[in-house]
Coordinates of C-alpha atoms and ligand atoms in Angstrom, one line a residue:
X14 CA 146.9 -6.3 105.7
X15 CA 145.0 -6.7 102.3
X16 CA 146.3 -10.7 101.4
X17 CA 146.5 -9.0 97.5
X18 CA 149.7 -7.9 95.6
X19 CA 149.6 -4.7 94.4
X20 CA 148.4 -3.3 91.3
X21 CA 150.4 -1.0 90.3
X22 CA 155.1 -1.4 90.0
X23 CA 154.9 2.3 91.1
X24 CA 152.4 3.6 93.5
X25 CA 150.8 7.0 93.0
X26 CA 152.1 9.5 95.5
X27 CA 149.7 11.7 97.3
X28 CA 150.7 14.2 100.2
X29 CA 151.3 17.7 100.9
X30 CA 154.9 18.8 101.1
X31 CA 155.8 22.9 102.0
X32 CA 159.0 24.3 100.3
X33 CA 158.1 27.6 101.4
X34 CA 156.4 29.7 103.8
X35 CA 153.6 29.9 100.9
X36 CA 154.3 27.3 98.6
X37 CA 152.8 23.7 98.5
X38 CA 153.8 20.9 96.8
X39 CA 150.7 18.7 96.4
X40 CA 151.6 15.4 95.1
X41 CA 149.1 13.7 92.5
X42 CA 146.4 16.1 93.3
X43 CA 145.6 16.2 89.5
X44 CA 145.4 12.3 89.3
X45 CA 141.6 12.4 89.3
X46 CA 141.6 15.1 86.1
X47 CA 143.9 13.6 83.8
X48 CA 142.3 11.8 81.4
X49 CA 140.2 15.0 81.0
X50 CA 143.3 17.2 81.2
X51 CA 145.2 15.2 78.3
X52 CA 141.7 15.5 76.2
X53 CA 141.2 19.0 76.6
X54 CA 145.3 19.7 75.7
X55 CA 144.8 17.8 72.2
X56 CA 142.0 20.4 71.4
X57 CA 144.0 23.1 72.9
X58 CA 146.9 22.1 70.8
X59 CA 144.9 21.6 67.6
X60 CA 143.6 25.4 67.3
X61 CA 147.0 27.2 69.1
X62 CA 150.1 24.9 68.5
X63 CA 153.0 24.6 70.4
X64 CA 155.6 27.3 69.6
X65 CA 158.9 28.8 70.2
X66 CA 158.7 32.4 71.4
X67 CA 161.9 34.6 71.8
X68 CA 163.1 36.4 74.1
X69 CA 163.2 40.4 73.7
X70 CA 166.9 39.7 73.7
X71 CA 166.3 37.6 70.2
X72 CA 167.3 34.3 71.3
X73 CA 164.6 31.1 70.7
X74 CA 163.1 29.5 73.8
X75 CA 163.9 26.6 74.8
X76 CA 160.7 25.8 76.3
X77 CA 157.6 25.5 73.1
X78 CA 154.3 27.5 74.7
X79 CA 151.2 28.0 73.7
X80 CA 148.2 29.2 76.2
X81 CA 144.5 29.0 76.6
X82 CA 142.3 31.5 78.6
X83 CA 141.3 35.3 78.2
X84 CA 144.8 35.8 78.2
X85 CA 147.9 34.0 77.0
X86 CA 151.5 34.7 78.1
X87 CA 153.4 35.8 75.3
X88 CA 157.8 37.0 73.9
X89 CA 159.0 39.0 71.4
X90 CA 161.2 41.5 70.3
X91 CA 159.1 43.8 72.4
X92 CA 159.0 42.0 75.5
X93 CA 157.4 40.0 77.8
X94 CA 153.4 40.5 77.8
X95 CA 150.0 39.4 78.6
X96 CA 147.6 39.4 75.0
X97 CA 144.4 38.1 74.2
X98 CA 145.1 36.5 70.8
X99 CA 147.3 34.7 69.4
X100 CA 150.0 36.2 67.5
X101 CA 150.3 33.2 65.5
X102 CA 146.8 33.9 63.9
X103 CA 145.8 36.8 65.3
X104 CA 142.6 35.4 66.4
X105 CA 141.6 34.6 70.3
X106 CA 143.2 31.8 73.0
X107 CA 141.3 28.8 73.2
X108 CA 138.9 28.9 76.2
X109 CA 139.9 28.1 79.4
X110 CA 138.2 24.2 80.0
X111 CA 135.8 24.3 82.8
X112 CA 138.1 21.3 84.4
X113 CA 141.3 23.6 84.4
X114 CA 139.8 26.2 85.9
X115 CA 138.3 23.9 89.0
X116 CA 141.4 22.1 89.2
X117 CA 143.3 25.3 89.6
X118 CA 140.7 26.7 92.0
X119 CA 140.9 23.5 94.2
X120 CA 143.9 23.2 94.0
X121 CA 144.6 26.8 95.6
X122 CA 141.8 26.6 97.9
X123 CA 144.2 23.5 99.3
X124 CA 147.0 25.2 99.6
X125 CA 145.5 28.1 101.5
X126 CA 144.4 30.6 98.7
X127 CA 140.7 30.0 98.4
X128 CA 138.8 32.1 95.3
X129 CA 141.2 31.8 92.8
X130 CA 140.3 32.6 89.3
X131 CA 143.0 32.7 86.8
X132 CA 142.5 34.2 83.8
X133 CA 145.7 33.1 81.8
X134 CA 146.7 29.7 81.7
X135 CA 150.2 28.8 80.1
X136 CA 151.0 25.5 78.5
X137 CA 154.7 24.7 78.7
X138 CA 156.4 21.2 76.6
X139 CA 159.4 20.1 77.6
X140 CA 161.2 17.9 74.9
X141 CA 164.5 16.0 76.3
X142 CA 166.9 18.8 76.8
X143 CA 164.8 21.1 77.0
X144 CA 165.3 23.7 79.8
X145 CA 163.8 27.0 81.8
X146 CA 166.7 29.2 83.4
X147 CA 166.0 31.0 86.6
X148 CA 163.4 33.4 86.3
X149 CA 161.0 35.4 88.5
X150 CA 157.1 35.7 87.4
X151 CA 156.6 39.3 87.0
X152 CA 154.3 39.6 84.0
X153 CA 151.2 39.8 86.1
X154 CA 149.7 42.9 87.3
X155 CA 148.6 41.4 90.8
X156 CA 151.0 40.0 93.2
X157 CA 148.8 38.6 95.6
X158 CA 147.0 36.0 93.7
X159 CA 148.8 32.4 93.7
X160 CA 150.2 30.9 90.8
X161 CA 149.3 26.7 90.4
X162 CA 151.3 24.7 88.4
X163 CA 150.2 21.1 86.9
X164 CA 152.8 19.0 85.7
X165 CA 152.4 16.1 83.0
X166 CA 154.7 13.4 81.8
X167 CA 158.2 12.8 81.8
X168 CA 159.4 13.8 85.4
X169 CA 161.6 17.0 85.7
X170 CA 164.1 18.9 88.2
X171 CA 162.8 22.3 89.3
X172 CA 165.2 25.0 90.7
X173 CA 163.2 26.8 93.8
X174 CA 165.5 29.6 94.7
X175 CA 165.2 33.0 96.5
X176 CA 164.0 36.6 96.1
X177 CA 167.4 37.3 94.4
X178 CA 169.3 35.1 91.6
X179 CA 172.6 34.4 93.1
X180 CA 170.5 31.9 95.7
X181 CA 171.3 29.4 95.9
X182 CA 168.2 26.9 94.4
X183 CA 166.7 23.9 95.7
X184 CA 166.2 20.7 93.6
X185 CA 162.5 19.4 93.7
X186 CA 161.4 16.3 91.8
X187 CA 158.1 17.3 89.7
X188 CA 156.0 14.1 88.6
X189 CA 153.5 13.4 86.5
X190 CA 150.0 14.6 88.4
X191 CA 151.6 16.9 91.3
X192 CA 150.6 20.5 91.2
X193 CA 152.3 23.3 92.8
X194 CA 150.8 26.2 94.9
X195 CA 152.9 29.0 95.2
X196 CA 151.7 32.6 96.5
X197 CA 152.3 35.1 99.0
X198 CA 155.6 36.1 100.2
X199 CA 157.3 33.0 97.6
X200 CA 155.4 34.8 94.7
X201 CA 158.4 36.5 93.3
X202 CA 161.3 33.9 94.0
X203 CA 163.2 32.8 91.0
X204 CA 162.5 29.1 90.0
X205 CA 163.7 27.1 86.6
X206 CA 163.6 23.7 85.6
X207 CA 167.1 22.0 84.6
X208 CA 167.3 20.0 81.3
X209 CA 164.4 17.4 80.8
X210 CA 166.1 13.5 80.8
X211 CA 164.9 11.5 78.2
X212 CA 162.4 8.8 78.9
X213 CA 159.4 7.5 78.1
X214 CA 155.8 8.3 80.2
X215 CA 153.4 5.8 79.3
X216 CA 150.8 8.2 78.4
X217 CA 152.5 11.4 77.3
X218 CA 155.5 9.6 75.6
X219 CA 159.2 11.4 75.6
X220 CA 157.5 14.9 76.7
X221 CA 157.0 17.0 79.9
X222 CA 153.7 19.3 79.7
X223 CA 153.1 22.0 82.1
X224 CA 150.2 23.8 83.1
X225 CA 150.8 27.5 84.9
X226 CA 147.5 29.3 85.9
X227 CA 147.6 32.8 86.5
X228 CA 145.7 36.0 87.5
X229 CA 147.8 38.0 85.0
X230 CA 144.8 40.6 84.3
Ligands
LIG16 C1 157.4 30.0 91.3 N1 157.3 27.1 84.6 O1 156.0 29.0 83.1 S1 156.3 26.1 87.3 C2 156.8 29.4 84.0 O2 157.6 23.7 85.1 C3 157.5 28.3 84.8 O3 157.2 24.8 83.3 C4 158.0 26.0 85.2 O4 158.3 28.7 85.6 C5 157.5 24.7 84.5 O5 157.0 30.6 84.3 C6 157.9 25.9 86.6 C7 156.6 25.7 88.9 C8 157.4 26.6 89.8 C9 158.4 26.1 90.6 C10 159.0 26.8 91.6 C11 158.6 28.1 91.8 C12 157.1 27.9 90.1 C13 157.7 28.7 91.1 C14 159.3 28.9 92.8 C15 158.9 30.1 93.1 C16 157.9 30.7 92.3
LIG17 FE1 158.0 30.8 86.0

């Protein structure tokens, strides 16, 4: 044993955890890109603010989005769609960072799905109260890529349920640096986050951020 006391009141966690025959939970694998994450998000932010999209049904998202990539997930009265600008100002995403795209690649090269290259990449903020209701991920036109997750901030609850919506869910912590690896035969299983608890993260302050990378085109 090391004589010292440790540094930190709450260790990171690092590990591999599977919740599914094709999903991985990789605890604090974004650790080493977060300063450069959080940089890259301010600029991201700055040219394509947060927003609230609504759902073709009308009603105001609970979750505020905002994407950067060749294409960004986007709702409206119209539906649910992949477009390459932003409706807001009608003029491109911001660019994918460099550092996304190799955290996203690594990421799914760990978790069994090397060659990934996403070409949407969806910026979620969760405020406290703010919540995602079971869904399935059937935007994008190719089932067989993976879809990595990054999550930032104030810890939240995600639902992991089955191929049809009355399954029953699973409850899953999601902390600040873990990334998630889903693919394969989980691809389509609804998943939601329940209502973000208030709190305080030392960097990101009373906010959740998540990253989603896709291969939507
Ligand atoms: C996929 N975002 O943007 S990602 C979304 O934390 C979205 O912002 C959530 O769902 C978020 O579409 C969750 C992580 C996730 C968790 C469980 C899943 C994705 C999943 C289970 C099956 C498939
Ligand atoms: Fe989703």
């Amino acid at each position: 044993m090391f004589p010292t006391t440790d540094l930190f009141a709450e260790p990171i966690q690092s590990g591999r955890l599977q919740l599914g025959p094709a999903t991985w939970l990789l605890r604090g694998f974004a650790q080493p890109w977060i300063d450069t994450l959080l940089a890259e998000l301010r600029l991201i932010e700055a040219a394509a603010p947060f927003r609230h999209m609504h759902t073709p049904g009308g009603l105001r998202m609970s979750v505020a989005q905002t994407n950067c990539g060749p294409l960004g997930w986007i709702s409206d009265r119209h539906g649910y769609r992949y477009s390459p600008t932003d409706p807001d100002t009608g003029q491109p995403w911001p660019p994918l960072p460099p550092a996304f795209r190799q955290l996203a690649e690594q990421a799914a090269a760990t978790a069994g799905f090397p060659g990934f290259l996403p070409d949407a990449c969806l910026i979620n903020r969760y405020l406290p109260g703010t919540r995602l209701s079971l869904h399935q991920d059937k935007d994008e036109r190719d089932f067989t890529a993976p879809i990595v997750s990054v999550s930032l901030g104030l810890p939240a609850v995600f639902q992991f349920g089955g191929m049809r919506r009355a399954d029953k869910p699973e409850r899953v912590s999601l902390l600040h640096g873990d990334v998630l690896v889903w693919g394969g035969e989980d691809r389509l299983r609804y998943h939601g986050v329940l209502a973000l608890k208030d709190g305080q993260h030392p960097l990101l302050g009373a906010q959740r951020i998540n990253l989603t990378f896709r291969r939507a085109g």
